[in-house]
Amino acid sequence: MSGCEVVLLMGPPGAGKGTQATRLAKERALKKLSTGDILRANVAAGTELGCRASSIMDVGELVPDDLIVAMVRNELESMESLRVLLDGFPRTPGQADALDAILAEHGISLGAVLLLEVEDEELVRRLLLRAREQGRSDDTEEVIRERMRVYRRDTEPLIKYYRGGGKFHRVDGNGDIDEIHRRIEGILS
Ligand code: AMP
């Protein structure tokens, strides 16, 4: 499978982006690029980026755009072909502009933007469950609510940014993992 493909998976924390992204990436031979995973790896490794990001992540705020954009640019430029599934990026209008610029430099455009939609109370329920199962430091109820506020304030405006382009799709994120996956496949096929 060759050629470029860039798919963007958006949605509030707990919507199931990571789970769906892992599966979709495997099936479509895309590289999953999750900014949250890369940041957590940097925190665990104690890199300079990790040290700067860790206290911000712990309170549920967003890591500054310049750090995130440099990190993503680095990842994309290390890839042989741009077949990528973006999970958790872009999260602000500034990041979306930067992504557009990077893609334009490579002469490619976004293949699809998928928005996973789930009700707030269900999101909190899922995240508290994940907290018990995985022990993520930003999965306490207080930080979860803050991450949801940050999503509504900084990331939701991106819906307007992408909605007009004909590549934007809303996906019902309720139900079991297989069901949601089938909905996404139905859109991409
Ligand atoms: P996630 O794993 O996507 O839920 O991200 C966990 C945390 O990492 C977020 O709450 C932010 O603090 C940080 N983070 C992840 N991706 C981004 C991004 N694109 N921009 C800014 N901060 C991010």
PDB file of C-alpha atoms and ligand atoms in Angstrom:
ATOM      1  CA  MET A   1       0.000   0.000   0.000  1.00  0.00           C
ATOM      2  CA  SER A   2       1.641   3.245  -1.027  1.00  0.00           C
ATOM      3  CA  GLY A   3       0.698   6.872  -1.576  1.00  0.00           C
ATOM      4  CA  CYS A   4      -0.112   9.513   0.947  1.00  0.00           C
ATOM      5  CA  GLU A   5      -3.129   9.465   3.206  1.00  0.00           C
ATOM      6  CA  VAL A   6      -3.733  11.718   6.191  1.00  0.00           C
ATOM      7  CA  VAL A   7      -6.747  11.008   8.385  1.00  0.00           C
ATOM      8  CA  LEU A   8      -7.609  13.041  11.417  1.00  0.00           C
ATOM      9  CA  LEU A   9      -9.533  11.638  14.374  1.00  0.00           C
ATOM     10  CA  MET A  10     -11.100  14.242  16.659  1.00  0.00           C
ATOM     11  CA  GLY A  11     -13.273  14.028  19.725  1.00  0.00           C
ATOM     12  CA  PRO A  12     -13.465  14.852  23.405  1.00  0.00           C
ATOM     13  CA  PRO A  13     -11.340  12.971  25.939  1.00  0.00           C
ATOM     14  CA  GLY A  14     -12.830   9.519  26.466  1.00  0.00           C
ATOM     15  CA  ALA A  15     -14.558   9.381  23.080  1.00  0.00           C
ATOM     16  CA  GLY A  16     -12.470   6.357  22.105  1.00  0.00           C
ATOM     17  CA  LYS A  17     -10.008   8.040  19.721  1.00  0.00           C
ATOM     18  CA  GLY A  18      -7.004   6.005  20.866  1.00  0.00           C
ATOM     19  CA  THR A  19      -8.800   2.663  20.602  1.00  0.00           C
ATOM     20  CA  GLN A  20     -10.281   3.389  17.193  1.00  0.00           C
ATOM     21  CA  ALA A  21      -7.064   4.961  15.922  1.00  0.00           C
ATOM     22  CA  THR A  22      -5.007   1.875  16.800  1.00  0.00           C
ATOM     23  CA  ARG A  23      -7.387  -0.400  14.947  1.00  0.00           C
ATOM     24  CA  LEU A  24      -7.881   1.811  11.945  1.00  0.00           C
ATOM     25  CA  ALA A  25      -4.177   2.474  11.558  1.00  0.00           C
ATOM     26  CA  LYS A  26      -3.457  -1.243  11.474  1.00  0.00           C
ATOM     27  CA  GLU A  27      -6.149  -2.010   8.923  1.00  0.00           C
ATOM     28  CA  ARG A  28      -5.340   0.856   6.577  1.00  0.00           C
ATOM     29  CA  ALA A  29      -1.548   0.615   6.937  1.00  0.00           C
ATOM     30  CA  LEU A  30      -1.359   4.075   8.450  1.00  0.00           C
ATOM     31  CA  LYS A  31       1.031   5.178  11.157  1.00  0.00           C
ATOM     32  CA  LYS A  32      -0.874   6.238  14.252  1.00  0.00           C
ATOM     33  CA  LEU A  33       0.502   9.513  15.492  1.00  0.00           C
ATOM     34  CA  SER A  34      -0.878  10.270  18.935  1.00  0.00           C
ATOM     35  CA  THR A  35       0.486  13.468  20.468  1.00  0.00           C
ATOM     36  CA  GLY A  36      -0.682  12.325  23.936  1.00  0.00           C
ATOM     37  CA  ASP A  37       1.277   9.044  23.608  1.00  0.00           C
ATOM     38  CA  ILE A  38       4.403  10.840  22.393  1.00  0.00           C
ATOM     39  CA  LEU A  39       4.175  13.322  25.262  1.00  0.00           C
ATOM     40  CA  ARG A  40       3.709  10.535  27.827  1.00  0.00           C
ATOM     41  CA  ALA A  41       6.741   8.717  26.381  1.00  0.00           C
ATOM     42  CA  ASN A  42       8.749  11.939  26.772  1.00  0.00           C
ATOM     43  CA  VAL A  43       7.575  12.355  30.360  1.00  0.00           C
ATOM     44  CA  ALA A  44       8.528   8.744  31.138  1.00  0.00           C
ATOM     45  CA  ALA A  45      11.958   9.192  29.522  1.00  0.00           C
ATOM     46  CA  GLY A  46      12.543  12.483  31.343  1.00  0.00           C
ATOM     47  CA  THR A  47      13.361  14.456  28.177  1.00  0.00           C
ATOM     48  CA  GLU A  48      13.362  18.247  28.189  1.00  0.00           C
ATOM     49  CA  LEU A  49      10.021  18.232  26.351  1.00  0.00           C
ATOM     50  CA  GLY A  50       8.642  15.752  28.894  1.00  0.00           C
ATOM     51  CA  CYS A  51       9.737  17.934  31.800  1.00  0.00           C
ATOM     52  CA  ARG A  52       8.056  20.972  30.293  1.00  0.00           C
ATOM     53  CA  ALA A  53       4.872  19.096  29.418  1.00  0.00           C
ATOM     54  CA  SER A  54       4.312  17.014  32.527  1.00  0.00           C
ATOM     55  CA  SER A  55       2.913  19.639  34.928  1.00  0.00           C
ATOM     56  CA  ILE A  56       0.651  21.000  32.167  1.00  0.00           C
ATOM     57  CA  MET A  57      -0.704  17.537  31.373  1.00  0.00           C
ATOM     58  CA  ASP A  58      -1.298  16.794  35.053  1.00  0.00           C
ATOM     59  CA  VAL A  59      -3.772  19.649  35.348  1.00  0.00           C
ATOM     60  CA  GLY A  60      -5.484  18.908  32.025  1.00  0.00           C
ATOM     61  CA  GLU A  61      -4.319  22.002  30.146  1.00  0.00           C
ATOM     62  CA  LEU A  62      -2.812  22.044  26.654  1.00  0.00           C
ATOM     63  CA  VAL A  63       0.907  21.958  25.982  1.00  0.00           C
ATOM     64  CA  PRO A  64       1.868  25.121  24.038  1.00  0.00           C
ATOM     65  CA  ASP A  65       1.373  25.009  20.267  1.00  0.00           C
ATOM     66  CA  ASP A  66       5.024  25.664  19.393  1.00  0.00           C
ATOM     67  CA  LEU A  67       6.198  22.580  21.309  1.00  0.00           C
ATOM     68  CA  ILE A  68       3.462  20.378  19.858  1.00  0.00           C
ATOM     69  CA  VAL A  69       3.925  21.581  16.290  1.00  0.00           C
ATOM     70  CA  ALA A  70       7.708  21.053  16.434  1.00  0.00           C
ATOM     71  CA  MET A  71       7.137  17.554  17.803  1.00  0.00           C
ATOM     72  CA  VAL A  72       4.609  16.631  15.096  1.00  0.00           C
ATOM     73  CA  ARG A  73       6.740  18.144  12.331  1.00  0.00           C
ATOM     74  CA  ASN A  74       9.638  16.026  13.522  1.00  0.00           C
ATOM     75  CA  GLU A  75       7.552  12.863  13.460  1.00  0.00           C
ATOM     76  CA  LEU A  76       6.087  13.558  10.022  1.00  0.00           C
ATOM     77  CA  GLU A  77       9.460  14.408   8.541  1.00  0.00           C
ATOM     78  CA  SER A  78      10.943  11.152   9.774  1.00  0.00           C
ATOM     79  CA  MET A  79       8.337   9.152   7.834  1.00  0.00           C
ATOM     80  CA  GLU A  80       9.085   7.715   4.415  1.00  0.00           C
ATOM     81  CA  SER A  81       5.586   8.237   3.076  1.00  0.00           C
ATOM     82  CA  LEU A  82       2.904  10.324   4.673  1.00  0.00           C
ATOM     83  CA  ARG A  83       0.365   7.652   5.558  1.00  0.00           C
ATOM     84  CA  VAL A  84      -0.758   8.824   8.926  1.00  0.00           C
ATOM     85  CA  LEU A  85      -3.657   8.776  11.338  1.00  0.00           C
ATOM     86  CA  LEU A  86      -3.548  11.788  13.626  1.00  0.00           C
ATOM     87  CA  ASP A  87      -4.980  11.135  17.087  1.00  0.00           C
ATOM     88  CA  GLY A  88      -5.280  14.145  19.394  1.00  0.00           C
ATOM     89  CA  PHE A  89      -3.733  16.639  16.979  1.00  0.00           C
ATOM     90  CA  PRO A  90      -4.598  19.334  16.005  1.00  0.00           C
ATOM     91  CA  ARG A  91      -6.262  20.557  19.180  1.00  0.00           C
ATOM     92  CA  THR A  92      -6.222  24.320  18.594  1.00  0.00           C
ATOM     93  CA  PRO A  93      -6.767  26.588  15.563  1.00  0.00           C
ATOM     94  CA  GLY A  94      -3.031  27.403  15.677  1.00  0.00           C
ATOM     95  CA  GLN A  95      -2.166  23.718  15.395  1.00  0.00           C
ATOM     96  CA  ALA A  96      -4.666  23.280  12.546  1.00  0.00           C
ATOM     97  CA  ASP A  97      -3.020  26.152  10.640  1.00  0.00           C
ATOM     98  CA  ALA A  98       0.394  24.619  11.234  1.00  0.00           C
ATOM     99  CA  LEU A  99      -0.825  21.237   9.982  1.00  0.00           C
ATOM    100  CA  ASP A 100      -2.213  22.848   6.833  1.00  0.00           C
ATOM    101  CA  ALA A 101       1.141  24.499   6.234  1.00  0.00           C
ATOM    102  CA  ILE A 102       3.067  21.244   6.732  1.00  0.00           C
ATOM    103  CA  LEU A 103       0.738  19.342   4.382  1.00  0.00           C
ATOM    104  CA  ALA A 104       0.919  22.130   1.797  1.00  0.00           C
ATOM    105  CA  GLU A 105       4.722  21.940   1.888  1.00  0.00           C
ATOM    106  CA  HIS A 106       4.364  18.261   0.916  1.00  0.00           C
ATOM    107  CA  GLY A 107       1.688  18.993  -1.674  1.00  0.00           C
ATOM    108  CA  ILE A 108      -0.979  16.856   0.005  1.00  0.00           C
ATOM    109  CA  SER A 109      -4.357  17.520   1.584  1.00  0.00           C
ATOM    110  CA  LEU A 110      -6.316  15.902   4.389  1.00  0.00           C
ATOM    111  CA  GLY A 111      -8.095  12.694   3.391  1.00  0.00           C
ATOM    112  CA  ALA A 112     -10.790  12.785   6.078  1.00  0.00           C
ATOM    113  CA  VAL A 113     -11.634  14.392   9.388  1.00  0.00           C
ATOM    114  CA  LEU A 114     -13.648  12.165  11.719  1.00  0.00           C
ATOM    115  CA  LEU A 115     -15.345  13.521  14.827  1.00  0.00           C
ATOM    116  CA  LEU A 116     -16.287  10.917  17.454  1.00  0.00           C
ATOM    117  CA  GLU A 117     -19.299  12.156  19.414  1.00  0.00           C
ATOM    118  CA  VAL A 118     -20.255  10.944  22.910  1.00  0.00           C
ATOM    119  CA  GLU A 119     -22.350  12.532  25.695  1.00  0.00           C
ATOM    120  CA  ASP A 120     -20.448  14.189  28.573  1.00  0.00           C
ATOM    121  CA  GLU A 121     -21.618  11.877  31.365  1.00  0.00           C
ATOM    122  CA  GLU A 122     -20.663   8.806  29.333  1.00  0.00           C
ATOM    123  CA  LEU A 123     -17.220  10.374  28.727  1.00  0.00           C
ATOM    124  CA  VAL A 124     -16.652  10.851  32.459  1.00  0.00           C
ATOM    125  CA  ARG A 125     -17.818   7.300  33.148  1.00  0.00           C
ATOM    126  CA  ARG A 126     -15.393   5.846  30.579  1.00  0.00           C
ATOM    127  CA  LEU A 127     -12.471   7.958  31.815  1.00  0.00           C
ATOM    128  CA  LEU A 128     -13.018   7.013  35.453  1.00  0.00           C
ATOM    129  CA  LEU A 129     -13.061   3.369  34.372  1.00  0.00           C
ATOM    130  CA  ARG A 130      -9.792   3.897  32.472  1.00  0.00           C
ATOM    131  CA  ALA A 131      -8.338   5.570  35.575  1.00  0.00           C
ATOM    132  CA  ARG A 132      -9.014   2.392  37.539  1.00  0.00           C
ATOM    133  CA  GLU A 133      -7.653   0.134  34.800  1.00  0.00           C
ATOM    134  CA  GLN A 134      -4.599   2.133  33.624  1.00  0.00           C
ATOM    135  CA  GLY A 135      -3.871   4.584  36.435  1.00  0.00           C
ATOM    136  CA  ARG A 136      -3.224   7.589  34.170  1.00  0.00           C
ATOM    137  CA  SER A 137      -2.290  10.590  36.309  1.00  0.00           C
ATOM    138  CA  ASP A 138      -4.660  12.913  34.412  1.00  0.00           C
ATOM    139  CA  ASP A 139      -7.706  10.671  34.813  1.00  0.00           C
ATOM    140  CA  THR A 140      -8.944  12.003  38.172  1.00  0.00           C
ATOM    141  CA  GLU A 141     -12.499  13.372  38.107  1.00  0.00           C
ATOM    142  CA  GLU A 142     -11.346  16.976  38.601  1.00  0.00           C
ATOM    143  CA  VAL A 143      -8.768  16.820  35.807  1.00  0.00           C
ATOM    144  CA  ILE A 144     -11.179  14.932  33.537  1.00  0.00           C
ATOM    145  CA  ARG A 145     -13.723  17.758  33.877  1.00  0.00           C
ATOM    146  CA  GLU A 146     -11.001  20.314  33.168  1.00  0.00           C
ATOM    147  CA  ARG A 147      -9.878  18.406  30.044  1.00  0.00           C
ATOM    148  CA  MET A 148     -13.461  18.404  28.844  1.00  0.00           C
ATOM    149  CA  ARG A 149     -13.718  22.170  29.417  1.00  0.00           C
ATOM    150  CA  VAL A 150     -10.455  22.679  27.534  1.00  0.00           C
ATOM    151  CA  TYR A 151     -11.776  20.539  24.686  1.00  0.00           C
ATOM    152  CA  ARG A 152     -14.953  22.633  24.402  1.00  0.00           C
ATOM    153  CA  ARG A 153     -13.018  25.903  24.613  1.00  0.00           C
ATOM    154  CA  ASP A 154      -9.973  25.219  22.428  1.00  0.00           C
ATOM    155  CA  THR A 155     -10.638  22.176  20.264  1.00  0.00           C
ATOM    156  CA  GLU A 156     -14.360  22.249  19.466  1.00  0.00           C
ATOM    157  CA  PRO A 157     -13.940  25.461  17.419  1.00  0.00           C
ATOM    158  CA  LEU A 158     -12.003  23.298  14.951  1.00  0.00           C
ATOM    159  CA  ILE A 159     -15.294  21.723  13.882  1.00  0.00           C
ATOM    160  CA  LYS A 160     -16.130  24.989  12.146  1.00  0.00           C
ATOM    161  CA  TYR A 161     -12.657  25.041  10.648  1.00  0.00           C
ATOM    162  CA  TYR A 162     -13.055  21.626   9.031  1.00  0.00           C
ATOM    163  CA  ARG A 163     -16.810  21.429   8.482  1.00  0.00           C
ATOM    164  CA  GLY A 164     -16.982  23.227   5.176  1.00  0.00           C
ATOM    165  CA  GLY A 165     -14.404  21.185   3.300  1.00  0.00           C
ATOM    166  CA  GLY A 166     -16.443  18.084   2.409  1.00  0.00           C
ATOM    167  CA  LYS A 167     -13.978  15.874   4.299  1.00  0.00           C
ATOM    168  CA  PHE A 168     -15.641  16.237   7.682  1.00  0.00           C
ATOM    169  CA  HIS A 169     -17.712  13.384   9.157  1.00  0.00           C
ATOM    170  CA  ARG A 170     -19.504  13.021  12.471  1.00  0.00           C
ATOM    171  CA  VAL A 171     -19.359   9.511  13.937  1.00  0.00           C
ATOM    172  CA  ASP A 172     -21.665   8.276  16.688  1.00  0.00           C
ATOM    173  CA  GLY A 173     -19.157   7.214  19.370  1.00  0.00           C
ATOM    174  CA  ASN A 174     -21.742   5.358  21.478  1.00  0.00           C
ATOM    175  CA  GLY A 175     -21.932   1.597  21.483  1.00  0.00           C
ATOM    176  CA  ASP A 176     -19.298  -1.098  21.448  1.00  0.00           C
ATOM    177  CA  ILE A 177     -15.864  -0.843  19.873  1.00  0.00           C
ATOM    178  CA  ASP A 178     -16.712  -3.050  16.868  1.00  0.00           C
ATOM    179  CA  GLU A 179     -19.863  -1.120  16.110  1.00  0.00           C
ATOM    180  CA  ILE A 180     -18.057   2.230  16.163  1.00  0.00           C
ATOM    181  CA  HIS A 181     -15.259   0.799  14.051  1.00  0.00           C
ATOM    182  CA  ARG A 182     -17.769  -0.358  11.428  1.00  0.00           C
ATOM    183  CA  ARG A 183     -19.266   3.141  11.287  1.00  0.00           C
ATOM    184  CA  ILE A 184     -15.818   4.609  10.624  1.00  0.00           C
ATOM    185  CA  GLU A 185     -14.989   2.002   7.988  1.00  0.00           C
ATOM    186  CA  GLY A 186     -18.304   2.769   6.308  1.00  0.00           C
ATOM    187  CA  ILE A 187     -17.285   6.395   5.981  1.00  0.00           C
ATOM    188  CA  LEU A 188     -13.725   5.768   4.776  1.00  0.00           C
ATOM    189  CA  SER A 189     -14.428   2.977   2.302  1.00  0.00           C
TER     190      SER A 189
HETATM  191  P1  AMP B   1      -4.497  12.644  25.243  1.00  0.00           P
HETATM  192  O1  AMP B   1      -3.724  11.395  25.456  1.00  0.00           O
HETATM  193  O2  AMP B   1      -4.725  12.952  23.796  1.00  0.00           O
HETATM  194  O3  AMP B   1      -5.754  12.689  26.058  1.00  0.00           O
HETATM  195  O4  AMP B   1      -3.583  13.849  25.785  1.00  0.00           O
HETATM  196  C1  AMP B   1      -3.181  13.922  27.144  1.00  0.00           C
HETATM  197  C2  AMP B   1      -2.663  15.312  27.444  1.00  0.00           C
HETATM  198  O5  AMP B   1      -1.517  15.607  26.625  1.00  0.00           O
HETATM  199  C3  AMP B   1      -3.633  16.452  27.155  1.00  0.00           C
HETATM  200  O6  AMP B   1      -4.537  16.689  28.223  1.00  0.00           O
HETATM  201  C4  AMP B   1      -2.675  17.628  26.947  1.00  0.00           C
HETATM  202  O7  AMP B   1      -2.180  18.117  28.172  1.00  0.00           O
HETATM  203  C5  AMP B   1      -1.526  16.957  26.206  1.00  0.00           C
HETATM  204  N1  AMP B   1      -1.712  16.972  24.730  1.00  0.00           N
HETATM  205  C6  AMP B   1      -1.900  15.913  23.912  1.00  0.00           C
HETATM  206  N2  AMP B   1      -2.021  16.290  22.634  1.00  0.00           N
HETATM  207  C7  AMP B   1      -1.938  17.652  22.636  1.00  0.00           C
HETATM  208  C8  AMP B   1      -2.015  18.655  21.629  1.00  0.00           C
HETATM  209  N3  AMP B   1      -2.222  18.334  20.335  1.00  0.00           N
HETATM  210  N4  AMP B   1      -1.875  19.950  22.009  1.00  0.00           N
HETATM  211  C9  AMP B   1      -1.652  20.288  23.301  1.00  0.00           C
HETATM  212  N5  AMP B   1      -1.580  19.393  24.306  1.00  0.00           N
HETATM  213  C10 AMP B   1      -1.718  18.089  23.981  1.00  0.00           C
END
